[in-house]
Amino acid sequence: MKDLRLARQGRRTSRAKPVENVLREGLRLERVPDPSVVVLFGGTGDLAYRKVIPALYQLWRTNLLPHEFMLLAIGRRPYDDATFRAEIRTALEQHSRVLPLDPEGWGSFAERIAYLRLDFDDPAGFETLAARLDALDAEHGTRGNRLFYLATQPSQFSEIVAYLGRVGLDHETSDGGWRRVVIEKPFGRDLESARKLNRDVGKVFREAQVYRIDHYLGKETVRNLLVFRFGNGIFEPIWNRRYVDHVQITVAESIGIESRGAFYEQTGASRDVLQNHLLQLVSLVAMEPPATFEADALRDEKVKVLTAISSDPADTTRNVVRGQYGPGWVAATQVPGYRQEPDVDPESETETFVAARFMIDDWRWSGVPFYVRTGKRLPKRATEIAIQYREVPHRLFKDEGVEPDANLLAIRIQPDEGIMLRFGAKVPGLGLDVRSVTMDFTYGSAFNVDSPDAYETLILDALQGDASLFTRADEVEEAWSIVDPIIESWVTSPPPNVPDYEAGTWGPAAADELLARDGRRWRRF
Amino acid sequence: MTTETPIKLGEPNLRWSARAHSVAEIESELSRIWAAQDLTLETDGEVSRHVAARTSVMNLIVVARRPELAERCAATIQALTGRHPSRTVVIQSADPDGPSWLDARIEAHCMLPRPDAPETCAETIHVVCGGESGRHLSAIATPLIIHDLPVTVWWPGEPPFTSPAARDLLAGADRLVVDGSTWGGDGLARLQDMAALQATSRLAISDFALVRQSRWREAIASIFDDPDFLPYLRSLQRIAVTYGTRDETGAYGSTNLVKPIYHVGWLASRLRLSVVKPLAEAPRARPSGGRPAANKPALARGLVATLSDGRGEVGVVVRPVLSTTPSGTTLRVELLAERRGSELRADVTAEAETVHVRVWQDGVETLDRHFRAARRSDVDLLAEAIESGRRDPVAVGALRSAAALVGPGDGAS
């Protein structure tokens, strides 16, 4: 207002609009990232081999990476460029989304792979890294643009970032050379460590340079959730407390902890899934429409949702259920209990299942519970968001056989990505029987096209400087401020009586009671 | 009738085929396909399963006046069956002066992406119309489309935009797909007719000639992503487009110019440049000595035009060079801008797999960049056209400006 008043009085002119590249209009999908080097820390690790490098290869072979591109993998193993390339070829033959490898595509991609042996705690090594990057710029025309991708142990994030800063690799150059850092989850293991990590990263990089990656946000159906909500006129008017009875979000896994016993013992379902994937899905379902489809507008709305989630400690005890699987059968195979898994303490209390009832205290959702659950060794792999609508206000057909269930909208994220709407219909015949039927949209039958892997989407976005699908520092901290009290309450509560669910079942009985208390039940898959 | 061909995973498989001789018979056959309870298939010689889903995301009407065109289109559509399941109606005319008749082949193609996935199917109706009936395209297509789904008309060859038959058919369509680079002569009169159609309807138009240039647009736009170069964008002095021709005279009208003109149209529309002087033949250069060579005529200097952004004029040159590339292929786009005594010159060229950008600022080379972008096949272009939603403002603007650049139209098609 002050600016406007001063402008009217002729004392201040309105700020000139920045000049835009109007030739870019309408070319978003065709934009190729700037010439750049991806510097991959943890270049010989599992994540690099299974996800990051296959994603880069796929982007390369579909011409979505610039001609002036280099991948510089950093690791401790004594490789040279040639041995590393041979390793990558083997990894791609196992993990590439499109097989067999395209010889021409692989050949040109291989020429753009380099390897640097480096101990992450060796300051001199980072000087070598800086010199190597300068040499790559000179040789390959990558123009000082660098994406530092931290695919390492989380405990090494702060140290690597600090060393990058110490040798000046964070500085964006005056001739337009950008520097960005991608950090893999987990972003801390509680609120305090998350704040410390954010502070450590913030000492070196500006927030706009930081891309915290939660691969769930790159999944096609998660992105489609935004299109579904804000690109269709008919759903948004009924997306609120007036019509919605409750929301259920399930992230179910049939697998156990595989070979990650040591990691999982330190993490549990709350840190592994609830703090990130589940709360991200809650915020995408509950957020208000952003003013623009830009990173900060989107993330501002998500943060508002997280801030509005009630965090009364008394609620925590009452509204959260944890569990741990015992031995059982999954998909006709006998599987051990969690405590019998390798690298797991036989007396472990780590939760492999968590369910929670969240209330969002805002105008749209006041009084509408959001039930979320995630677990290992559940009967099947399924990720779904279910919007359960209210019953009709007057039950007109109550005397006519079976009453239809209330309407339900289910958004399946995996597998069989799609959207299902359940409604009542008359059974053909002379009577007036009403049954629930479904309208089912599956991506697989409407679009027979392979969706890009989430890592392809997110790495391309990071190279293009689009942070919409990345998590901002305040989002991370808000999510921890919801999950921290839950974990803390378990520290002071009596030891749980675990295992409390059999592998191959839908979690402990207490999870069912969480909904039964409200007169509701979990959806069965 | 059902077919008994062994199923191939991930490929469209012919699962039903029937013939009909009237629109009513076609409709009846279409109903029979999906009512057939015995529409089963064999996998590994024993497992039998029902077709899981008939799938349509759109109607695709193909107007192929000649049999060879129809065959080429059918092959392209076949490659897209799995990617974009649609009801496809291919309409082909035959013997226009004879009696009216209709012969249709109705086919269901199904695709099984994986052994454990549902099989999805879509229909293709290939209609050959003889005599007068072939002139009433809308009367054939309209009863056969699935209502409430978008209708795309793919019109390869030379669409007669101003004819009543085209008008009627396109009145019920949402999108028109053409390839302006295949039109006869220089193609510019038809381009103007298409622009007029765009201006008077809500039709979204996808021209392969324009879509193919996306790699050029990306490369040209990337120059001005550089903050140092961006201010020059508003101080453009000259746009020069060089195209290949096999005509040794390079005479105006002998080579299709749709693609080169689209480059200028795109730049003009994005930069809000209006036409001061439309395209006209540039004065023919005389060889040194003032006399034409005895055996070889001088290559025409092409066309020139003048645009304006309201502050200054922008010269346009569209010139031919002899080349073995298909006639009308863009070979080079050059931009010249001057700002406060400083000059920026950009030179963009393309090869089969790459586009090459070079920029000089005050005579010093400051950018040399390659873009990896292969030329795209008709399958890719059709897929992109189908995937486009509403009107693309970039395409709308480029066509409008290109037509304005050509000058007042005379409805030549």
PDB file of N, CA and C in Angstrom, chain B residues 327-398:
ATOM      1  N   SER B 327      13.838 -30.315 -50.775  1.00  0.00           N
ATOM      2  CA  SER B 327      13.576 -28.904 -51.062  1.00  0.00           C
ATOM      3  C   SER B 327      12.742 -28.273 -49.961  1.00  0.00           C
ATOM      4  N   GLY B 328      13.108 -27.075 -49.598  1.00  0.00           N
ATOM      5  CA  GLY B 328      12.352 -26.350 -48.570  1.00  0.00           C
ATOM      6  C   GLY B 328      12.881 -26.590 -47.163  1.00  0.00           C
ATOM      7  N   THR B 329      13.926 -27.410 -47.026  1.00  0.00           N
ATOM      8  CA  THR B 329      14.500 -27.664 -45.700  1.00  0.00           C
ATOM      9  C   THR B 329      15.282 -26.440 -45.238  1.00  0.00           C
ATOM     10  N   THR B 330      15.046 -26.047 -43.990  1.00  0.00           N
ATOM     11  CA  THR B 330      15.806 -24.913 -43.455  1.00  0.00           C
ATOM     12  C   THR B 330      17.246 -25.346 -43.196  1.00  0.00           C
ATOM     13  N   LEU B 331      18.168 -24.542 -43.664  1.00  0.00           N
ATOM     14  CA  LEU B 331      19.582 -24.867 -43.462  1.00  0.00           C
ATOM     15  C   LEU B 331      20.244 -23.957 -42.439  1.00  0.00           C
ATOM     16  N   ARG B 332      19.748 -22.735 -42.365  1.00  0.00           N
ATOM     17  CA  ARG B 332      20.426 -21.788 -41.474  1.00  0.00           C
ATOM     18  C   ARG B 332      19.438 -20.678 -41.082  1.00  0.00           C
ATOM     19  N   VAL B 333      19.510 -20.265 -39.825  1.00  0.00           N
ATOM     20  CA  VAL B 333      18.776 -19.077 -39.370  1.00  0.00           C
ATOM     21  C   VAL B 333      19.804 -18.128 -38.769  1.00  0.00           C
ATOM     22  N   GLU B 334      19.816 -16.902 -39.258  1.00  0.00           N
ATOM     23  CA  GLU B 334      20.774 -15.910 -38.735  1.00  0.00           C
ATOM     24  C   GLU B 334      20.005 -14.729 -38.152  1.00  0.00           C
ATOM     25  N   LEU B 335      20.481 -14.258 -37.049  1.00  0.00           N
ATOM     26  CA  LEU B 335      19.869 -13.091 -36.411  1.00  0.00           C
ATOM     27  C   LEU B 335      20.953 -12.031 -36.228  1.00  0.00           C
ATOM     28  N   LEU B 336      20.564 -10.798 -36.452  1.00  0.00           N
ATOM     29  CA  LEU B 336      21.492  -9.696 -36.208  1.00  0.00           C
ATOM     30  C   LEU B 336      20.768  -8.669 -35.352  1.00  0.00           C
ATOM     31  N   ALA B 337      21.399  -8.300 -34.230  1.00  0.00           N
ATOM     32  CA  ALA B 337      20.806  -7.291 -33.355  1.00  0.00           C
ATOM     33  C   ALA B 337      21.850  -6.240 -33.036  1.00  0.00           C
ATOM     34  N   GLU B 338      21.403  -5.007 -32.889  1.00  0.00           N
ATOM     35  CA  GLU B 338      22.316  -3.924 -32.507  1.00  0.00           C
ATOM     36  C   GLU B 338      21.701  -3.151 -31.363  1.00  0.00           C
ATOM     37  N   ARG B 339      22.522  -2.901 -30.366  1.00  0.00           N
ATOM     38  CA  ARG B 339      22.017  -2.224 -29.189  1.00  0.00           C
ATOM     39  C   ARG B 339      23.107  -1.314 -28.637  1.00  0.00           C
ATOM     40  N   ARG B 340      22.804  -0.058 -28.575  1.00  0.00           N
ATOM     41  CA  ARG B 340      23.745   0.948 -28.042  1.00  0.00           C
ATOM     42  C   ARG B 340      25.138   0.761 -28.632  1.00  0.00           C
ATOM     43  N   GLY B 341      25.189   0.631 -29.923  1.00  0.00           N
ATOM     44  CA  GLY B 341      26.470   0.544 -30.615  1.00  0.00           C
ATOM     45  C   GLY B 341      27.136  -0.819 -30.554  1.00  0.00           C
ATOM     46  N   SER B 342      26.481  -1.765 -29.895  1.00  0.00           N
ATOM     47  CA  SER B 342      27.061  -3.106 -29.786  1.00  0.00           C
ATOM     48  C   SER B 342      26.259  -4.061 -30.670  1.00  0.00           C
ATOM     49  N   GLU B 343      26.967  -5.018 -31.275  1.00  0.00           N
ATOM     50  CA  GLU B 343      26.304  -5.904 -32.237  1.00  0.00           C
ATOM     51  C   GLU B 343      26.331  -7.346 -31.733  1.00  0.00           C
ATOM     52  N   LEU B 344      25.217  -8.015 -31.938  1.00  0.00           N
ATOM     53  CA  LEU B 344      25.139  -9.443 -31.620  1.00  0.00           C
ATOM     54  C   LEU B 344      24.724 -10.174 -32.885  1.00  0.00           C
ATOM     55  N   ARG B 345      25.491 -11.198 -33.238  1.00  0.00           N
ATOM     56  CA  ARG B 345      25.162 -11.972 -34.439  1.00  0.00           C
ATOM     57  C   ARG B 345      25.042 -13.435 -34.038  1.00  0.00           C
ATOM     58  N   ALA B 346      23.949 -14.058 -34.417  1.00  0.00           N
ATOM     59  CA  ALA B 346      23.728 -15.473 -34.081  1.00  0.00           C
ATOM     60  C   ALA B 346      23.549 -16.263 -35.359  1.00  0.00           C
ATOM     61  N   ASP B 347      24.114 -17.453 -35.356  1.00  0.00           N
ATOM     62  CA  ASP B 347      24.065 -18.295 -36.534  1.00  0.00           C
ATOM     63  C   ASP B 347      23.654 -19.704 -36.063  1.00  0.00           C
ATOM     64  N   VAL B 348      22.522 -20.172 -36.550  1.00  0.00           N
ATOM     65  CA  VAL B 348      22.008 -21.470 -36.107  1.00  0.00           C
ATOM     66  C   VAL B 348      21.890 -22.377 -37.322  1.00  0.00           C
ATOM     67  N   THR B 349      22.496 -23.550 -37.236  1.00  0.00           N
ATOM     68  CA  THR B 349      22.417 -24.518 -38.336  1.00  0.00           C
ATOM     69  C   THR B 349      22.031 -25.877 -37.761  1.00  0.00           C
ATOM     70  N   ALA B 350      21.511 -26.743 -38.614  1.00  0.00           N
ATOM     71  CA  ALA B 350      21.077 -28.057 -38.109  1.00  0.00           C
ATOM     72  C   ALA B 350      21.594 -29.175 -38.989  1.00  0.00           C
ATOM     73  N   GLU B 351      21.870 -30.291 -38.345  1.00  0.00           N
ATOM     74  CA  GLU B 351      22.197 -31.518 -39.067  1.00  0.00           C
ATOM     75  C   GLU B 351      21.202 -32.578 -38.604  1.00  0.00           C
ATOM     76  N   ALA B 352      21.443 -33.812 -39.041  1.00  0.00           N
ATOM     77  CA  ALA B 352      20.457 -34.854 -38.739  1.00  0.00           C
ATOM     78  C   ALA B 352      20.231 -35.023 -37.242  1.00  0.00           C
ATOM     79  N   GLU B 353      21.298 -34.974 -36.465  1.00  0.00           N
ATOM     80  CA  GLU B 353      21.173 -35.294 -35.044  1.00  0.00           C
ATOM     81  C   GLU B 353      21.367 -34.102 -34.116  1.00  0.00           C
ATOM     82  N   THR B 354      21.875 -32.995 -34.654  1.00  0.00           N
ATOM     83  CA  THR B 354      22.196 -31.878 -33.769  1.00  0.00           C
ATOM     84  C   THR B 354      21.803 -30.535 -34.390  1.00  0.00           C
ATOM     85  N   VAL B 355      21.643 -29.561 -33.522  1.00  0.00           N
ATOM     86  CA  VAL B 355      21.507 -28.164 -33.954  1.00  0.00           C
ATOM     87  C   VAL B 355      22.699 -27.416 -33.351  1.00  0.00           C
ATOM     88  N   HIS B 356      23.311 -26.588 -34.160  1.00  0.00           N
ATOM     89  CA  HIS B 356      24.544 -25.921 -33.744  1.00  0.00           C
ATOM     90  C   HIS B 356      24.287 -24.423 -33.646  1.00  0.00           C
ATOM     91  N   VAL B 357      24.611 -23.851 -32.516  1.00  0.00           N
ATOM     92  CA  VAL B 357      24.398 -22.415 -32.297  1.00  0.00           C
ATOM     93  C   VAL B 357      25.753 -21.736 -32.101  1.00  0.00           C
ATOM     94  N   ARG B 358      25.974 -20.663 -32.824  1.00  0.00           N
ATOM     95  CA  ARG B 358      27.172 -19.848 -32.602  1.00  0.00           C
ATOM     96  C   ARG B 358      26.745 -18.391 -32.484  1.00  0.00           C
ATOM     97  N   VAL B 359      27.383 -17.686 -31.560  1.00  0.00           N
ATOM     98  CA  VAL B 359      27.032 -16.280 -31.331  1.00  0.00           C
ATOM     99  C   VAL B 359      28.306 -15.449 -31.272  1.00  0.00           C
ATOM    100  N   TRP B 360      28.281 -14.297 -31.929  1.00  0.00           N
ATOM    101  CA  TRP B 360      29.392 -13.352 -31.875  1.00  0.00           C
ATOM    102  C   TRP B 360      28.882 -12.040 -31.283  1.00  0.00           C
ATOM    103  N   GLN B 361      29.608 -11.523 -30.312  1.00  0.00           N
ATOM    104  CA  GLN B 361      29.257 -10.222 -29.741  1.00  0.00           C
ATOM    105  C   GLN B 361      30.376  -9.259 -30.139  1.00  0.00           C
ATOM    106  N   ASP B 362      30.020  -8.257 -30.893  1.00  0.00           N
ATOM    107  CA  ASP B 362      31.005  -7.302 -31.415  1.00  0.00           C
ATOM    108  C   ASP B 362      32.173  -8.021 -32.090  1.00  0.00           C
ATOM    109  N   GLY B 363      31.835  -9.011 -32.874  1.00  0.00           N
ATOM    110  CA  GLY B 363      32.830  -9.721 -33.666  1.00  0.00           C
ATOM    111  C   GLY B 363      33.583 -10.817 -32.930  1.00  0.00           C
ATOM    112  N   VAL B 364      33.347 -10.931 -31.627  1.00  0.00           N
ATOM    113  CA  VAL B 364      34.081 -11.950 -30.855  1.00  0.00           C
ATOM    114  C   VAL B 364      33.132 -13.125 -30.589  1.00  0.00           C
ATOM    115  N   GLU B 365      33.591 -14.325 -30.917  1.00  0.00           N
ATOM    116  CA  GLU B 365      32.719 -15.480 -30.702  1.00  0.00           C
ATOM    117  C   GLU B 365      32.559 -15.732 -29.206  1.00  0.00           C
ATOM    118  N   THR B 366      31.298 -15.731 -28.748  1.00  0.00           N
ATOM    119  CA  THR B 366      31.061 -15.861 -27.307  1.00  0.00           C
ATOM    120  C   THR B 366      30.238 -17.090 -26.956  1.00  0.00           C
ATOM    121  N   LEU B 367      29.698 -17.755 -27.933  1.00  0.00           N
ATOM    122  CA  LEU B 367      28.915 -18.968 -27.632  1.00  0.00           C
ATOM    123  C   LEU B 367      29.036 -19.940 -28.792  1.00  0.00           C
ATOM    124  N   ASP B 368      29.265 -21.193 -28.430  1.00  0.00           N
ATOM    125  CA  ASP B 368      29.334 -22.254 -29.432  1.00  0.00           C
ATOM    126  C   ASP B 368      28.736 -23.480 -28.762  1.00  0.00           C
ATOM    127  N   ARG B 369      27.521 -23.807 -29.135  1.00  0.00           N
ATOM    128  CA  ARG B 369      26.818 -24.858 -28.401  1.00  0.00           C
ATOM    129  C   ARG B 369      26.093 -25.789 -29.358  1.00  0.00           C
ATOM    130  N   HIS B 370      26.117 -27.073 -29.031  1.00  0.00           N
ATOM    131  CA  HIS B 370      25.383 -28.059 -29.827  1.00  0.00           C
ATOM    132  C   HIS B 370      24.163 -28.544 -29.045  1.00  0.00           C
ATOM    133  N   PHE B 371      23.070 -28.751 -29.731  1.00  0.00           N
ATOM    134  CA  PHE B 371      21.882 -29.340 -29.118  1.00  0.00           C
ATOM    135  C   PHE B 371      21.653 -30.693 -29.759  1.00  0.00           C
ATOM    136  N   ARG B 372      21.503 -31.707 -28.911  1.00  0.00           N
ATOM    137  CA  ARG B 372      21.233 -33.036 -29.440  1.00  0.00           C
ATOM    138  C   ARG B 372      19.731 -33.145 -29.686  1.00  0.00           C
ATOM    139  N   ALA B 373      19.358 -33.231 -30.926  1.00  0.00           N
ATOM    140  CA  ALA B 373      17.934 -33.300 -31.243  1.00  0.00           C
ATOM    141  C   ALA B 373      17.785 -33.919 -32.618  1.00  0.00           C
ATOM    142  N   ALA B 374      17.406 -35.170 -32.631  1.00  0.00           N
ATOM    143  CA  ALA B 374      17.273 -35.854 -33.915  1.00  0.00           C
ATOM    144  C   ALA B 374      16.004 -35.392 -34.628  1.00  0.00           C
ATOM    145  N   ARG B 375      16.035 -35.456 -35.959  1.00  0.00           N
ATOM    146  CA  ARG B 375      14.810 -35.186 -36.717  1.00  0.00           C
ATOM    147  C   ARG B 375      13.785 -36.226 -36.312  1.00  0.00           C
ATOM    148  N   ARG B 376      12.516 -35.810 -36.281  1.00  0.00           N
ATOM    149  CA  ARG B 376      11.504 -36.726 -35.760  1.00  0.00           C
ATOM    150  C   ARG B 376      10.686 -37.386 -36.864  1.00  0.00           C
ATOM    151  N   SER B 377      10.254 -38.605 -36.570  1.00  0.00           N
ATOM    152  CA  SER B 377       9.478 -39.363 -37.544  1.00  0.00           C
ATOM    153  C   SER B 377       8.016 -38.911 -37.517  1.00  0.00           C
ATOM    154  N   ASP B 378       7.252 -39.338 -38.539  1.00  0.00           N
ATOM    155  CA  ASP B 378       5.828 -39.016 -38.562  1.00  0.00           C
ATOM    156  C   ASP B 378       5.106 -39.586 -37.344  1.00  0.00           C
ATOM    157  N   VAL B 379       5.560 -40.738 -36.872  1.00  0.00           N
ATOM    158  CA  VAL B 379       4.922 -41.345 -35.694  1.00  0.00           C
ATOM    159  C   VAL B 379       5.083 -40.405 -34.494  1.00  0.00           C
ATOM    160  N   ASP B 380       6.294 -39.895 -34.303  1.00  0.00           N
ATOM    161  CA  ASP B 380       6.527 -38.978 -33.179  1.00  0.00           C
ATOM    162  C   ASP B 380       5.714 -37.693 -33.334  1.00  0.00           C
ATOM    163  N   LEU B 381       5.680 -37.202 -34.570  1.00  0.00           N
ATOM    164  CA  LEU B 381       4.967 -35.936 -34.806  1.00  0.00           C
ATOM    165  C   LEU B 381       3.465 -36.113 -34.584  1.00  0.00           C
ATOM    166  N   LEU B 382       2.928 -37.229 -35.071  1.00  0.00           N
ATOM    167  CA  LEU B 382       1.499 -37.461 -34.879  1.00  0.00           C
ATOM    168  C   LEU B 382       1.207 -37.642 -33.390  1.00  0.00           C
ATOM    169  N   ALA B 383       2.081 -38.376 -32.706  1.00  0.00           N
ATOM    170  CA  ALA B 383       1.888 -38.581 -31.264  1.00  0.00           C
ATOM    171  C   ALA B 383       1.866 -37.240 -30.547  1.00  0.00           C
ATOM    172  N   GLU B 384       2.786 -36.363 -30.901  1.00  0.00           N
ATOM    173  CA  GLU B 384       2.835 -35.061 -30.232  1.00  0.00           C
ATOM    174  C   GLU B 384       1.579 -34.247 -30.538  1.00  0.00           C
ATOM    175  N   ALA B 385       1.128 -34.317 -31.798  1.00  0.00           N
ATOM    176  CA  ALA B 385      -0.079 -33.572 -32.166  1.00  0.00           C
ATOM    177  C   ALA B 385      -1.274 -34.084 -31.376  1.00  0.00           C
ATOM    178  N   ILE B 386      -1.347 -35.394 -31.242  1.00  0.00           N
ATOM    179  CA  ILE B 386      -2.482 -35.987 -30.529  1.00  0.00           C
ATOM    180  C   ILE B 386      -2.428 -35.636 -29.049  1.00  0.00           C
ATOM    181  N   GLU B 387      -1.224 -35.613 -28.513  1.00  0.00           N
ATOM    182  CA  GLU B 387      -1.079 -35.348 -27.079  1.00  0.00           C
ATOM    183  C   GLU B 387      -1.363 -33.889 -26.721  1.00  0.00           C
ATOM    184  N   SER B 388      -1.245 -33.005 -27.698  1.00  0.00           N
ATOM    185  CA  SER B 388      -1.487 -31.594 -27.397  1.00  0.00           C
ATOM    186  C   SER B 388      -2.936 -31.424 -26.967  1.00  0.00           C
ATOM    187  N   GLY B 389      -3.127 -30.574 -26.020  1.00  0.00           N
ATOM    188  CA  GLY B 389      -4.492 -30.346 -25.541  1.00  0.00           C
ATOM    189  C   GLY B 389      -5.180 -29.304 -26.391  1.00  0.00           C
ATOM    190  N   ARG B 390      -5.344 -28.150 -25.818  1.00  0.00           N
ATOM    191  CA  ARG B 390      -6.033 -27.088 -26.553  1.00  0.00           C
ATOM    192  C   ARG B 390      -5.081 -26.445 -27.545  1.00  0.00           C
ATOM    193  N   ARG B 391      -5.539 -25.319 -28.096  1.00  0.00           N
ATOM    194  CA  ARG B 391      -4.684 -24.584 -29.018  1.00  0.00           C
ATOM    195  C   ARG B 391      -3.368 -24.204 -28.357  1.00  0.00           C
ATOM    196  N   ASP B 392      -2.311 -24.387 -29.080  1.00  0.00           N
ATOM    197  CA  ASP B 392      -1.005 -24.000 -28.573  1.00  0.00           C
ATOM    198  C   ASP B 392      -0.762 -22.551 -29.003  1.00  0.00           C
ATOM    199  N   PRO B 393      -0.658 -21.626 -28.043  1.00  0.00           N
ATOM    200  CA  PRO B 393      -0.523 -20.214 -28.416  1.00  0.00           C
ATOM    201  C   PRO B 393       0.694 -19.944 -29.300  1.00  0.00           C
ATOM    202  N   VAL B 394       1.757 -20.739 -29.131  1.00  0.00           N
ATOM    203  CA  VAL B 394       2.950 -20.543 -29.961  1.00  0.00           C
ATOM    204  C   VAL B 394       2.610 -20.877 -31.418  1.00  0.00           C
ATOM    205  N   ALA B 395       1.899 -21.987 -31.622  1.00  0.00           N
ATOM    206  CA  ALA B 395       1.538 -22.401 -32.989  1.00  0.00           C
ATOM    207  C   ALA B 395       0.550 -21.406 -33.598  1.00  0.00           C
ATOM    208  N   VAL B 396      -0.401 -20.968 -32.785  1.00  0.00           N
ATOM    209  CA  VAL B 396      -1.396 -20.011 -33.286  1.00  0.00           C
ATOM    210  C   VAL B 396      -0.692 -18.737 -33.763  1.00  0.00           C
ATOM    211  N   GLY B 397       0.189 -18.225 -32.919  1.00  0.00           N
ATOM    212  CA  GLY B 397       0.890 -16.980 -33.252  1.00  0.00           C
ATOM    213  C   GLY B 397       1.788 -17.145 -34.464  1.00  0.00           C
ATOM    214  N   ALA B 398       2.492 -18.282 -34.529  1.00  0.00           N
ATOM    215  CA  ALA B 398       3.420 -18.497 -35.647  1.00  0.00           C
ATOM    216  C   ALA B 398       2.659 -18.568 -36.966  1.00  0.00           C
TER     217      ALA B 398
END
